[in-house]
Coordinates of C-alpha atoms in Angstrom, one line a residue:
Chain A
M1 CA 0.0 0.1 -0.3
K2 CA 2.9 2.4 1.2
A3 CA 4.7 1.7 -2.1
C4 CA 1.9 2.2 -4.3
T5 CA 1.1 5.6 -2.9
L6 CA 4.7 6.5 -3.3
I7 CA 4.8 5.7 -6.5
A8 CA 1.6 7.7 -7.2
A9 CA 3.0 10.4 -5.5
S10 CA 6.1 11.0 -6.9
M11 CA 4.2 10.3 -10.1
L12 CA 2.0 13.4 -9.6
A13 CA 4.7 15.3 -8.6
I14 CA 6.7 14.7 -11.9
S15 CA 3.5 15.4 -14.3
A16 CA 2.7 18.6 -12.4
A17 CA 6.5 19.5 -12.8
L18 CA 6.3 18.7 -16.6
S19 CA 2.9 20.8 -17.1
G20 CA 4.3 23.9 -15.4
V21 CA 6.9 24.4 -17.6
G22 CA 4.7 24.3 -20.7
S23 CA 2.3 27.1 -18.9
A24 CA 5.1 29.4 -17.4
S25 CA 5.8 30.4 -20.9
A26 CA 5.6 34.4 -20.9
Q27 CA 3.3 36.4 -22.6
D28 CA 5.5 37.9 -25.2
S29 CA 7.1 34.8 -26.9
M30 CA 6.2 32.2 -28.9
V31 CA 7.3 28.9 -30.3
F32 CA 8.0 28.6 -34.1
T33 CA 8.3 25.0 -35.8
S34 CA 9.8 24.0 -39.1
W35 CA 12.1 21.6 -40.7
G36 CA 15.4 22.8 -39.6
G37 CA 18.2 23.4 -42.3
T38 CA 18.6 26.1 -44.7
T39 CA 15.2 26.6 -44.8
Q40 CA 14.1 27.5 -41.0
E41 CA 17.3 29.5 -40.8
A42 CA 15.8 31.7 -44.0
Q43 CA 12.8 32.2 -42.0
K44 CA 14.3 32.7 -38.9
K45 CA 16.1 35.5 -40.8
A46 CA 13.4 36.7 -43.1
W47 CA 10.5 36.5 -40.1
A48 CA 11.3 36.0 -36.8
E49 CA 14.0 38.4 -36.3
P50 CA 12.2 41.3 -38.0
F51 CA 9.0 40.3 -36.3
T52 CA 10.8 40.3 -32.6
A53 CA 12.6 43.7 -33.5
S54 CA 9.1 45.6 -34.4
S55 CA 6.7 43.4 -31.8
G56 CA 9.2 43.0 -28.9
I57 CA 8.0 39.2 -29.0
A58 CA 10.6 36.7 -29.2
V59 CA 10.6 33.4 -31.2
K60 CA 11.9 30.7 -30.2
Q61 CA 12.9 28.1 -32.9
D62 CA 11.9 24.3 -32.4
G63 CA 11.9 21.4 -35.2
P64 CA 12.0 19.4 -37.1
T65 CA 8.1 19.5 -37.9
D66 CA 6.7 15.7 -36.7
Y67 CA 2.9 15.4 -37.5
G68 CA 2.8 12.3 -35.0
K69 CA 4.3 15.1 -32.2
F70 CA 1.7 17.9 -33.6
K71 CA -1.2 15.1 -33.2
A72 CA -0.2 14.1 -29.7
M73 CA 0.1 17.9 -28.1
V74 CA -2.9 18.9 -29.1
E75 CA -4.7 15.4 -27.9
S76 CA -3.3 15.7 -24.5
G77 CA -4.2 19.4 -24.5
N78 CA -0.4 20.4 -23.6
V79 CA 0.8 21.9 -26.7
A80 CA 4.5 23.5 -27.1
W81 CA 4.4 24.7 -30.8
D82 CA 2.4 28.2 -31.6
V83 CA 3.0 28.2 -35.5
V84 CA 4.4 25.3 -37.3
D85 CA 5.4 25.1 -40.9
V86 CA 3.4 22.1 -42.8
E87 CA 2.9 20.6 -45.9
G88 CA -0.7 21.8 -47.8
D89 CA -1.9 18.4 -47.7
F90 CA -1.9 17.6 -43.9
A91 CA -2.8 21.0 -43.1
V92 CA -6.2 20.3 -45.1
A93 CA -6.2 17.1 -43.5
A94 CA -5.5 18.3 -40.4
A95 CA -8.2 21.4 -40.8
K96 CA -11.0 18.8 -41.1
A97 CA -9.8 16.5 -38.1
G98 CA -10.0 19.7 -35.7
L99 CA -6.4 20.3 -35.2
L100 CA -6.0 23.7 -36.0
E101 CA -7.2 26.7 -35.1
P102 CA -9.0 28.9 -37.3
L103 CA -7.1 32.1 -38.7
D104 CA -7.9 35.7 -38.4
P105 CA -10.4 36.1 -41.7
A106 CA -8.8 39.8 -41.6
L107 CA -5.4 37.9 -42.8
T108 CA -6.5 35.3 -44.9
G109 CA -9.1 37.5 -46.9
S110 CA -7.0 40.3 -47.2
G111 CA -7.0 39.3 -51.3
E112 CA -3.0 39.7 -51.1
L113 CA -2.4 35.9 -50.6
D114 CA -2.6 33.1 -53.4
P115 CA -5.8 31.4 -53.4
R116 CA -3.9 28.3 -54.5
F117 CA -2.1 28.7 -50.9
S118 CA -4.4 29.7 -48.0
S119 CA -7.7 28.7 -46.4
A120 CA -9.6 29.8 -43.2
H121 CA -6.8 27.6 -41.5
H122 CA -3.6 28.2 -43.1
V123 CA -1.3 30.7 -44.9
G124 CA 1.1 30.0 -47.5
S125 CA 4.8 29.7 -46.0
F126 CA 6.8 29.2 -49.0
Y127 CA 5.7 27.6 -52.5
Y128 CA 8.2 25.8 -54.4
S129 CA 7.9 23.3 -57.4
F130 CA 9.4 19.5 -58.2
V131 CA 11.1 20.3 -61.1
L132 CA 13.7 18.0 -63.2
G133 CA 17.4 18.5 -62.3
F134 CA 20.4 17.3 -64.0
N135 CA 23.8 17.2 -64.0
K136 CA 25.3 18.2 -67.3
A137 CA 29.0 16.7 -67.0
K138 CA 27.6 13.4 -65.8
L139 CA 25.3 13.0 -68.8
G140 CA 27.9 13.7 -71.4
G141 CA 26.7 16.8 -72.1
K142 CA 22.9 16.1 -73.1
E143 CA 19.7 17.3 -70.9
P144 CA 16.8 16.1 -70.4
K145 CA 13.6 18.2 -70.8
V146 CA 10.2 16.6 -70.2
W147 CA 9.4 13.8 -67.2
A148 CA 9.2 11.2 -69.9
D149 CA 13.4 11.7 -70.1
L150 CA 13.3 10.6 -66.7
F151 CA 12.0 7.0 -67.5
D152 CA 14.4 6.7 -70.8
T153 CA 17.2 4.7 -69.8
K154 CA 18.3 4.4 -73.2
A155 CA 18.9 7.7 -73.7
F156 CA 19.6 8.7 -70.0
P157 CA 21.9 5.9 -68.8
G158 CA 22.5 5.8 -64.8
K159 CA 20.4 6.3 -61.7
R160 CA 17.8 8.8 -61.1
T161 CA 16.6 10.1 -57.7
F162 CA 13.3 10.7 -56.8
Y163 CA 11.3 11.5 -53.5
K164 CA 11.5 8.3 -51.0
W165 CA 8.1 9.2 -49.2
S166 CA 4.8 8.9 -50.0
A167 CA 3.8 12.0 -50.6
P168 CA 2.8 14.8 -53.7
G169 CA 4.8 14.2 -56.9
V170 CA 6.2 11.0 -57.9
L171 CA 3.1 9.4 -58.9
E172 CA 2.0 12.6 -60.9
I173 CA 5.5 12.8 -62.4
A174 CA 4.9 8.6 -63.3
L175 CA 1.9 9.4 -65.1
L176 CA 2.8 12.1 -67.0
A177 CA 5.8 10.7 -68.5
D178 CA 3.6 7.7 -69.2
G179 CA 1.2 10.7 -71.5
V180 CA -1.4 11.5 -69.1
K181 CA -2.8 14.9 -70.0
P182 CA -2.4 17.5 -66.8
D183 CA -5.8 18.3 -66.3
K184 CA -6.8 14.6 -66.4
L185 CA -4.4 13.7 -63.7
Y186 CA -6.2 13.8 -60.7
P187 CA -7.9 11.1 -59.2
L188 CA -4.5 9.6 -59.8
D189 CA -4.7 6.0 -61.7
L190 CA -2.6 4.4 -59.0
D191 CA -2.0 0.9 -61.0
R192 CA -0.5 3.1 -64.5
A193 CA 1.6 5.0 -62.3
F194 CA 2.9 2.1 -60.6
K195 CA 3.4 0.2 -63.7
K196 CA 5.2 3.1 -65.3
L197 CA 7.5 2.9 -62.4
D198 CA 8.2 -1.0 -62.6
T199 CA 10.1 0.2 -65.6
I200 CA 13.0 1.6 -64.1
K201 CA 12.6 0.8 -60.5
P202 CA 16.1 -1.0 -60.4
N203 CA 17.5 2.6 -61.7
I204 CA 15.7 4.6 -58.7
V205 CA 18.2 5.9 -55.8
W206 CA 15.5 7.3 -53.2
W207 CA 16.2 10.9 -51.2
S208 CA 14.9 10.9 -48.5
G209 CA 15.9 14.6 -47.6
G210 CA 16.9 17.7 -49.5
A211 CA 20.8 17.4 -48.2
Q212 CA 20.7 13.5 -49.8
S213 CA 19.2 14.9 -53.0
Q214 CA 22.1 17.8 -53.2
Q215 CA 24.7 15.0 -52.4
L216 CA 23.3 12.7 -55.2
L217 CA 23.0 15.4 -57.8
A218 CA 26.2 17.0 -57.1
S219 CA 28.2 13.7 -57.1
G220 CA 26.8 12.4 -60.2
E221 CA 25.8 9.2 -58.2
A222 CA 22.3 9.9 -59.8
P223 CA 23.0 12.4 -62.6
L224 CA 19.2 13.4 -63.3
G225 CA 15.9 13.4 -61.0
M226 CA 13.3 15.2 -59.1
F227 CA 13.9 18.1 -56.6
W228 CA 13.0 20.6 -54.7
N229 CA 13.7 23.4 -57.1
G230 CA 15.1 25.7 -54.4
R231 CA 17.8 22.8 -53.8
I232 CA 19.2 23.2 -57.3
F233 CA 19.3 27.2 -56.8
A234 CA 21.5 26.2 -53.8
I235 CA 23.8 24.1 -55.5
Q236 CA 23.6 25.8 -59.2
A237 CA 25.1 28.8 -57.2
E238 CA 28.2 26.6 -56.7
N239 CA 28.5 23.8 -59.8
P240 CA 27.4 25.5 -62.9
Q241 CA 27.1 21.6 -64.3
V242 CA 23.7 21.6 -62.6
G243 CA 20.8 22.4 -64.5
L244 CA 17.0 21.9 -64.3
S245 CA 13.8 22.0 -66.8
W246 CA 10.6 24.1 -65.5
E247 CA 8.6 21.8 -68.0
E248 CA 5.6 20.8 -66.2
N249 CA 7.4 21.8 -63.3
L250 CA 5.1 20.7 -60.1
T251 CA 3.9 23.0 -57.5
A252 CA 2.8 22.8 -53.8
A253 CA 3.3 25.2 -50.7
D254 CA 4.4 24.6 -47.1
V255 CA 1.9 26.5 -45.3
L256 CA 1.8 27.9 -41.6
V257 CA -0.9 26.7 -39.2
I258 CA -1.7 27.4 -35.4
P259 CA -2.3 23.8 -33.6
K260 CA -5.2 23.9 -31.9
G261 CA -5.0 24.9 -27.9
A262 CA -1.5 27.0 -28.6
K263 CA -0.8 29.0 -26.0
N264 CA 0.4 31.8 -27.0
K265 CA -2.4 32.3 -30.0
A266 CA -2.3 36.2 -30.2
A267 CA 1.3 36.6 -30.9
A268 CA 1.1 33.5 -33.2
M269 CA -1.6 35.3 -35.5
K270 CA 0.7 38.6 -35.5
F271 CA 3.5 36.0 -36.7
L272 CA 1.3 34.9 -39.5
A273 CA 0.6 38.4 -40.6
A274 CA 4.4 39.3 -40.8
A275 CA 5.4 36.2 -42.4
S276 CA 2.7 36.4 -45.0
S277 CA 3.0 39.7 -45.5
A278 CA 4.8 41.3 -48.7
Q279 CA 7.7 42.3 -47.1
G280 CA 8.2 39.3 -45.4
Q281 CA 7.6 36.9 -48.3
A282 CA 9.5 38.7 -50.4
D283 CA 12.5 38.2 -48.4
M284 CA 12.0 34.9 -47.4
A285 CA 11.7 34.4 -51.2
V286 CA 15.0 35.9 -51.8
K287 CA 16.6 33.8 -49.2
T288 CA 15.5 30.2 -50.2
G289 CA 14.9 30.5 -54.1
Y290 CA 11.1 29.3 -53.5
A291 CA 8.2 31.9 -54.5
P292 CA 6.5 34.0 -52.3
T293 CA 2.5 33.2 -51.7
N294 CA 1.8 36.9 -51.2
L295 CA 0.8 38.2 -54.5
K296 CA 2.4 42.0 -54.0
S297 CA 5.5 40.9 -53.0
A298 CA 7.1 40.6 -56.5
A299 CA 6.6 44.1 -56.9
L300 CA 9.6 44.6 -53.8
M301 CA 11.7 41.9 -55.2
D302 CA 15.3 42.2 -57.2
P303 CA 13.8 41.6 -60.7
K304 CA 16.9 39.0 -61.7
V305 CA 16.2 37.0 -58.8
A306 CA 12.4 37.4 -59.0
A307 CA 13.0 35.7 -62.3
T308 CA 14.3 32.6 -61.2
L309 CA 11.5 31.5 -58.8
P310 CA 8.7 29.2 -59.5
D311 CA 6.1 31.9 -59.7
K312 CA 7.6 32.9 -63.0
F313 CA 7.0 29.6 -64.7
T314 CA 3.2 29.0 -64.5
T315 CA 2.6 28.4 -68.2
S316 CA 4.3 25.3 -68.0
Q317 CA 2.9 24.6 -64.2
I318 CA 1.0 22.0 -62.5
N319 CA -0.9 22.3 -59.3
L320 CA -0.6 19.3 -57.4
D321 CA -4.1 18.4 -55.6
M322 CA -3.9 18.6 -51.8
A323 CA -7.3 18.1 -51.5
Y324 CA -7.4 15.0 -53.2
W325 CA -3.8 13.9 -51.4
A326 CA -5.6 14.8 -48.1
A327 CA -8.6 12.9 -48.8
N328 CA -6.5 9.5 -50.4
R329 CA -3.2 10.0 -48.3
D330 CA -4.1 6.7 -46.6
E331 CA -4.6 4.7 -49.4
I332 CA -1.7 5.5 -51.6
G333 CA 0.6 5.3 -48.4
K334 CA -0.6 1.4 -48.1
R335 CA 0.0 1.0 -52.0
W336 CA 3.6 2.8 -52.0
Y337 CA 5.0 1.0 -49.1
E338 CA 3.8 -2.3 -50.5
W339 CA 5.1 -1.4 -53.7
Q340 CA 8.9 -0.1 -52.2
A341 CA 9.0 -2.9 -50.5
K342 CA 8.5 -5.5 -53.3
Chain B
M1 CA 26.0 -0.4 -8.4
T2 CA 24.2 0.2 -5.6
T3 CA 22.6 -3.0 -4.4
V4 CA 19.7 -3.8 -1.4
P5 CA 21.7 -5.8 0.8
T6 CA 20.4 -9.1 1.2
P7 CA 19.9 -11.0 4.5
S8 CA 21.8 -13.5 5.4
L9 CA 20.3 -16.9 5.2
A10 CA 20.1 -17.3 8.8
G11 CA 18.4 -13.8 9.0
E12 CA 15.9 -14.7 6.1
A13 CA 14.0 -17.2 8.1
D14 CA 13.1 -14.8 10.8
L15 CA 11.3 -11.9 8.8
S16 CA 7.9 -12.4 7.5
P17 CA 7.8 -12.3 3.7
E18 CA 5.4 -9.2 3.2
P19 CA 7.6 -6.5 5.1
R20 CA 10.7 -7.4 3.5
H21 CA 8.9 -7.1 0.0
L22 CA 7.6 -3.8 1.0
A23 CA 11.3 -3.0 2.0
G24 CA 12.2 -3.6 -1.6
L25 CA 9.6 -2.0 -3.2
G26 CA 10.7 1.4 -0.9
A27 CA 14.0 1.9 -2.4
V28 CA 13.3 1.4 -5.9
A29 CA 9.7 3.2 -5.7
P30 CA 11.7 6.3 -7.6
A31 CA 12.9 4.2 -10.4
L32 CA 9.3 2.0 -10.9
A33 CA 8.2 5.4 -10.8
L34 CA 9.9 6.9 -13.5
L35 CA 9.9 3.6 -15.5
A36 CA 6.0 3.5 -15.1
L37 CA 5.8 7.0 -16.2
F38 CA 8.0 7.0 -19.1
F39 CA 7.8 3.6 -20.2
V40 CA 5.1 1.3 -18.8
I41 CA 2.0 4.1 -19.6
P42 CA 3.3 4.7 -23.1
V43 CA 3.5 1.3 -24.0
V44 CA -0.2 0.5 -22.5
A45 CA -1.4 3.6 -24.4
L46 CA -0.1 2.4 -27.5
L47 CA -1.2 -0.9 -26.9
L48 CA -4.8 0.7 -26.3
R49 CA -4.6 2.2 -29.4
S50 CA -4.0 -0.8 -31.3
V51 CA -7.0 -2.2 -30.5
L52 CA -9.2 0.6 -30.7
E53 CA -8.1 2.6 -33.6
P54 CA -9.9 3.5 -35.7
Q55 CA -12.3 1.1 -34.4
P56 CA -12.2 -1.3 -31.7
G57 CA -11.3 -4.8 -32.5
L58 CA -8.0 -6.5 -33.8
Q59 CA -8.1 -5.1 -37.0
N60 CA -4.7 -3.7 -36.9
Y61 CA -2.9 -6.9 -36.2
A62 CA -5.1 -8.9 -38.6
E63 CA -3.4 -6.4 -41.0
V64 CA 0.1 -6.8 -39.8
F65 CA 0.0 -10.4 -40.1
G66 CA -2.1 -10.6 -42.8
S67 CA -0.2 -8.2 -45.5
T68 CA 2.6 -9.6 -47.4
T69 CA 4.2 -6.2 -47.1
Y70 CA 4.2 -5.9 -43.4
L71 CA 5.7 -9.8 -43.2
K72 CA 8.1 -9.0 -45.5
V73 CA 9.4 -5.9 -43.5
F74 CA 9.8 -8.0 -40.6
G75 CA 12.0 -10.4 -42.8
N76 CA 14.1 -7.8 -43.6
T77 CA 14.0 -6.7 -39.9
F78 CA 15.3 -9.9 -38.5
L79 CA 17.6 -10.6 -41.4
V80 CA 19.4 -7.4 -41.1
A81 CA 19.9 -7.6 -37.6
G82 CA 20.9 -11.2 -37.5
L83 CA 23.3 -10.4 -40.6
V84 CA 24.7 -7.3 -38.7
T85 CA 25.1 -9.3 -35.3
L86 CA 27.1 -12.1 -37.4
V87 CA 29.3 -9.8 -38.9
T88 CA 29.7 -7.7 -36.0
L89 CA 30.8 -11.0 -33.9
L90 CA 33.2 -11.6 -36.3
L91 CA 35.1 -8.6 -36.4
A92 CA 35.0 -7.6 -32.8
F93 CA 36.3 -10.7 -31.9
P94 CA 40.0 -10.2 -33.0
V95 CA 39.5 -6.7 -31.9
A96 CA 38.8 -7.9 -28.1
W97 CA 41.1 -10.3 -28.1
F98 CA 43.9 -7.6 -28.9
L99 CA 42.7 -5.2 -26.5
A100 CA 43.1 -7.7 -23.7
V101 CA 46.3 -9.1 -24.6
A102 CA 48.0 -6.0 -26.3
P103 CA 50.5 -3.8 -24.1
R104 CA 48.8 -0.9 -22.3
R105 CA 49.5 1.9 -24.5
W106 CA 48.4 0.3 -27.3
S107 CA 45.2 -0.8 -25.9
T108 CA 44.1 2.8 -24.6
L109 CA 44.8 4.2 -27.9
L110 CA 42.8 1.4 -29.7
F111 CA 39.8 2.4 -27.0
G112 CA 40.1 5.7 -27.3
V113 CA 39.2 5.1 -31.0
I114 CA 36.6 3.2 -30.5
V115 CA 35.1 5.2 -28.1
L116 CA 35.8 8.6 -29.9
S117 CA 33.8 7.0 -32.9
M118 CA 30.8 6.3 -30.8
W119 CA 30.7 10.2 -29.5
T120 CA 30.4 11.3 -33.2
N121 CA 27.2 12.0 -34.3
L122 CA 25.3 9.1 -36.1
L123 CA 23.9 11.2 -38.7
A124 CA 27.6 12.3 -39.8
R125 CA 28.8 8.9 -39.9
T126 CA 25.9 7.6 -41.8
Y127 CA 26.7 10.2 -44.4
A128 CA 30.4 9.6 -44.5
W129 CA 29.4 5.8 -45.4
M130 CA 27.0 6.7 -47.9
V131 CA 29.7 9.0 -49.6
L132 CA 32.3 6.3 -49.0
L133 CA 30.2 3.6 -50.5
Q134 CA 28.7 4.8 -53.8
G135 CA 29.1 4.3 -57.6
T136 CA 30.9 7.7 -57.6
G137 CA 32.5 7.0 -54.3
I138 CA 36.2 6.5 -52.8
I139 CA 35.9 3.1 -52.5
N140 CA 34.7 2.2 -56.0
R141 CA 37.1 4.6 -57.7
M142 CA 39.7 3.2 -55.6
L143 CA 39.0 -0.1 -57.1
M144 CA 38.4 1.0 -60.7
Q145 CA 41.9 2.7 -61.1
I146 CA 44.1 -0.6 -59.4
G147 CA 42.0 -2.4 -61.7
V148 CA 40.4 -4.7 -59.5
I149 CA 36.5 -3.8 -61.2
S150 CA 35.8 -2.1 -64.2
E151 CA 32.2 -1.3 -63.0
P152 CA 31.4 0.1 -59.7
L153 CA 30.0 -2.5 -56.9
S154 CA 26.8 -1.6 -55.8
L155 CA 27.6 -0.9 -51.9
I156 CA 24.5 1.2 -51.2
N157 CA 21.0 1.5 -51.5
N158 CA 20.9 -2.3 -50.7
L159 CA 21.6 -5.2 -47.6
V160 CA 25.5 -4.2 -48.5
G161 CA 25.4 -0.9 -47.4
V162 CA 23.0 -1.0 -44.5
T163 CA 25.1 -3.9 -43.3
I164 CA 28.4 -2.2 -43.5
G165 CA 26.9 0.8 -42.2
M166 CA 25.2 -0.7 -39.2
T167 CA 28.2 -3.0 -38.4
Y168 CA 30.3 -0.1 -37.9
I169 CA 28.1 1.6 -35.6
M170 CA 27.7 -1.7 -33.4
L171 CA 31.1 -2.9 -33.1
P172 CA 31.6 -1.1 -29.9
F173 CA 28.4 -2.2 -28.3
M174 CA 30.3 -6.1 -29.2
I175 CA 33.5 -5.1 -28.5
L176 CA 32.9 -3.6 -25.1
P177 CA 31.4 -6.8 -23.4
L178 CA 33.3 -9.3 -25.0
H179 CA 36.7 -7.7 -23.6
A180 CA 35.4 -7.3 -20.4
T181 CA 35.3 -11.3 -20.7
I182 CA 38.2 -12.1 -22.3
R183 CA 40.4 -9.7 -20.0
T184 CA 39.0 -11.9 -16.4
L185 CA 40.3 -15.0 -18.2
D186 CA 43.3 -16.7 -16.6
P187 CA 45.8 -18.0 -19.3
T188 CA 46.8 -20.7 -16.9
V189 CA 43.7 -22.8 -17.2
F190 CA 44.8 -22.8 -20.5
Q191 CA 48.0 -23.9 -19.9
A192 CA 46.4 -26.6 -17.6
A193 CA 44.7 -27.9 -20.0
S194 CA 47.1 -28.4 -22.4
L195 CA 49.4 -30.0 -19.8
C196 CA 46.4 -32.5 -19.1
G197 CA 46.2 -33.8 -22.9
A198 CA 43.6 -31.3 -24.6
S199 CA 44.5 -30.3 -28.2
R200 CA 44.3 -26.9 -29.2
F201 CA 40.7 -27.7 -30.4
Q202 CA 39.8 -29.1 -27.5
V203 CA 41.0 -25.9 -25.4
F204 CA 39.0 -24.2 -27.7
R205 CA 35.9 -26.1 -27.6
L206 CA 35.7 -27.2 -23.7
V207 CA 37.7 -24.2 -21.5
F208 CA 37.8 -21.2 -23.8
A209 CA 34.3 -21.3 -25.9
P210 CA 32.4 -21.9 -22.1
L211 CA 34.6 -19.1 -20.5
V212 CA 33.6 -16.6 -22.6
A213 CA 30.4 -17.5 -23.6
S214 CA 28.6 -15.2 -21.3
G215 CA 30.3 -12.2 -22.9
V216 CA 29.3 -13.3 -26.1
A217 CA 25.7 -13.5 -25.3
A218 CA 25.7 -10.3 -23.7
G219 CA 27.2 -8.4 -26.9
V220 CA 24.9 -10.7 -29.3
L221 CA 21.8 -9.5 -27.3
M222 CA 22.7 -5.9 -27.3
V223 CA 23.9 -5.6 -31.1
F224 CA 20.4 -7.8 -32.1
V225 CA 18.3 -6.1 -29.9
M226 CA 19.8 -2.7 -31.0
S227 CA 19.7 -3.5 -34.6
L228 CA 16.0 -4.5 -34.3
G229 CA 15.0 -1.2 -33.7
Y230 CA 17.4 0.7 -36.2
F231 CA 16.2 3.4 -38.3
V232 CA 18.6 6.2 -39.3
T233 CA 21.1 4.1 -41.1
P234 CA 19.1 1.6 -43.0
A235 CA 16.9 4.3 -43.6
L236 CA 19.9 6.0 -45.5
L237 CA 21.8 3.4 -46.8
G238 CA 19.3 0.5 -47.9
G239 CA 16.7 0.5 -50.5
T240 CA 13.5 0.7 -50.2
S241 CA 13.2 -3.4 -50.7
N242 CA 15.3 -3.3 -47.3
M243 CA 13.0 -1.1 -45.5
M244 CA 13.1 -2.2 -41.4
L245 CA 10.5 -1.9 -39.1
A246 CA 11.3 1.3 -37.3
E247 CA 11.4 3.2 -40.5
L248 CA 7.6 2.0 -41.4
I249 CA 6.4 2.8 -38.1
A250 CA 8.2 6.1 -37.8
Q251 CA 5.8 6.7 -41.4
L252 CA 3.1 5.5 -39.8
V253 CA 3.6 7.6 -36.6
Q254 CA 4.6 10.8 -38.4
S255 CA 3.1 11.3 -41.9
L256 CA 0.3 8.7 -42.1
L257 CA -0.8 9.5 -38.7
N258 CA -1.9 5.6 -38.4
W259 CA -1.3 5.2 -34.9
G260 CA -3.1 1.9 -34.6
L261 CA -1.2 0.2 -37.5
A262 CA 1.8 1.6 -35.7
G263 CA 1.3 0.6 -32.4
A264 CA 0.1 -3.0 -33.4
A265 CA 3.5 -3.1 -35.4
A266 CA 5.5 -1.6 -32.2
L267 CA 4.4 -4.2 -29.9
V268 CA 5.2 -7.5 -31.7
L269 CA 8.4 -5.9 -32.0
L270 CA 8.6 -5.3 -28.5
V271 CA 7.0 -8.7 -27.8
V272 CA 9.9 -10.6 -30.0
T273 CA 12.4 -8.5 -28.2
L274 CA 11.2 -9.3 -24.5
A275 CA 11.3 -13.0 -25.7
I276 CA 14.6 -12.7 -26.6
Y277 CA 15.4 -11.3 -23.5
A278 CA 14.1 -14.1 -22.0
V279 CA 15.9 -16.3 -23.9
Q280 CA 18.7 -15.0 -22.8
F281 CA 18.0 -14.7 -19.1
R282 CA 17.1 -17.9 -18.8
Y283 CA 20.4 -19.4 -20.3
F284 CA 23.0 -16.6 -19.3
G285 CA 21.4 -14.6 -16.4
F286 CA 21.8 -11.1 -16.7
G287 CA 25.0 -11.8 -18.6
G288 CA 27.7 -8.9 -19.0
G289 CA 31.5 -9.5 -18.1
E290 CA 30.6 -11.5 -15.0
A291 CA 31.1 -15.0 -14.5
R292 CA 28.1 -16.9 -13.8

């Protein structure tokens, strides 16, 4: 009996101490969570530092974003994050599942934000394209142009690299390469996509993170593949042999959300306004090579930089359908891992 | 290590069982509370999720055992863990032996190298292997230049890459318990065996092998169990057809948010691990360097 009381008492004490840590945070601070690496560094420089200077609200950085942790925090009611950078389809699914705070309508309804990347529960963080990237030096000077070239191992021998996880992108590329018209992509014909991928499966090297994708391309381990355009932008600065094709570039955005029950909601809302403002988005774009999600940002940018961003290649651009993915992610994920493990 | 003082055999009879039982519990209560808070409660919560989500029932377990994908991933996990354990044992044995018999200066230096490698960031070490092993990497380029091979060997994104990378990371966990056992061996025992007429092989089989068995068991257990749950290295050095369970669970938890299924998979892994511990405990006690 005594021992049980002791155990219960110590557990109570510990859990009280733990929950105290969360609620003790001051009102003039908030926590921003993103994916780490160069992107979060840019977000810190472009948004957090100027925001702290103008509002006096300290922004603590945390990360990487982890949807499992996100869900656990909201469910347990102990939310340590105030603003989180997430992928578009997660935001759509999370809003539906009640994991997000609705945003200030004055912010989302301002008319400045690209409607593709904002909703009542999220604003665009930055918008990127999946592009075809290649290393000219390793391809004998030949330049692949369209997604079908990734599947043509005769014309372009060697490994090609694709994004490893079940997420918008790879399946769309397989279907486009197989001749599906961009406006007929959705709903995805999964059988056809996997069949197309089967044709080059032994030649695929998978990348699971941006740094790995850059390493594969720069070293020539995989002389061509699909990449986030910002990662190509970063290696082009050092390696002029690296090129990219904007043909049928596939667009999606990371978005910023406030988890339901966030402790510093008011500060978070102000932060979102600053991050999605014309200036905040312009500063972010210049630092990363990703496009601004604020329609008024372009005017604030150096035209030379603006010309290299995904929003300049809209004629050949295809939007990844986040609503479709949000609704079908489970089923696609199952098929995806089944196919990969085969 | 502090241990709860055990009463002498004579004194034991004087105490009624109950107070002795409670006294022991009181001393370890804080540890038990921590274990309960950070281990037992989460595991029970996971168990509950695996039978409650998305609706009550055993469908998550049915899916884990009924799907060829998950069975293949289980198979991969055990194959990789077994292979890594075997290679680690083969490599670690001579090293542990050398550490035990080498002059102090050399063994200190070698210990330093082994421990230093353990302190280096895991991700950095894995990336280093990626750079070394890839088709355009140093190892392949060197072999091609000296003319041993004409085409680069596939050393990465497959079982070979995972085994090399994980073996490297697990080596210290095998070397240390082996070394602790070998160090305590008394060389005169082997001399005595030879003097009594045992052949070299008999000395090895009848004297040496039983004496190091507990160290081998401890090292094998540690490496095998750690390998079962390994995540970063197989994800980066393996191909998708070598996916291990930890990676799949991480995907289920972090991206697909299918916690019921992740819970079922995690529990199966946990049960298997505990079963392996039970076997080890049955035959070798808690192992380590101490003699049984």
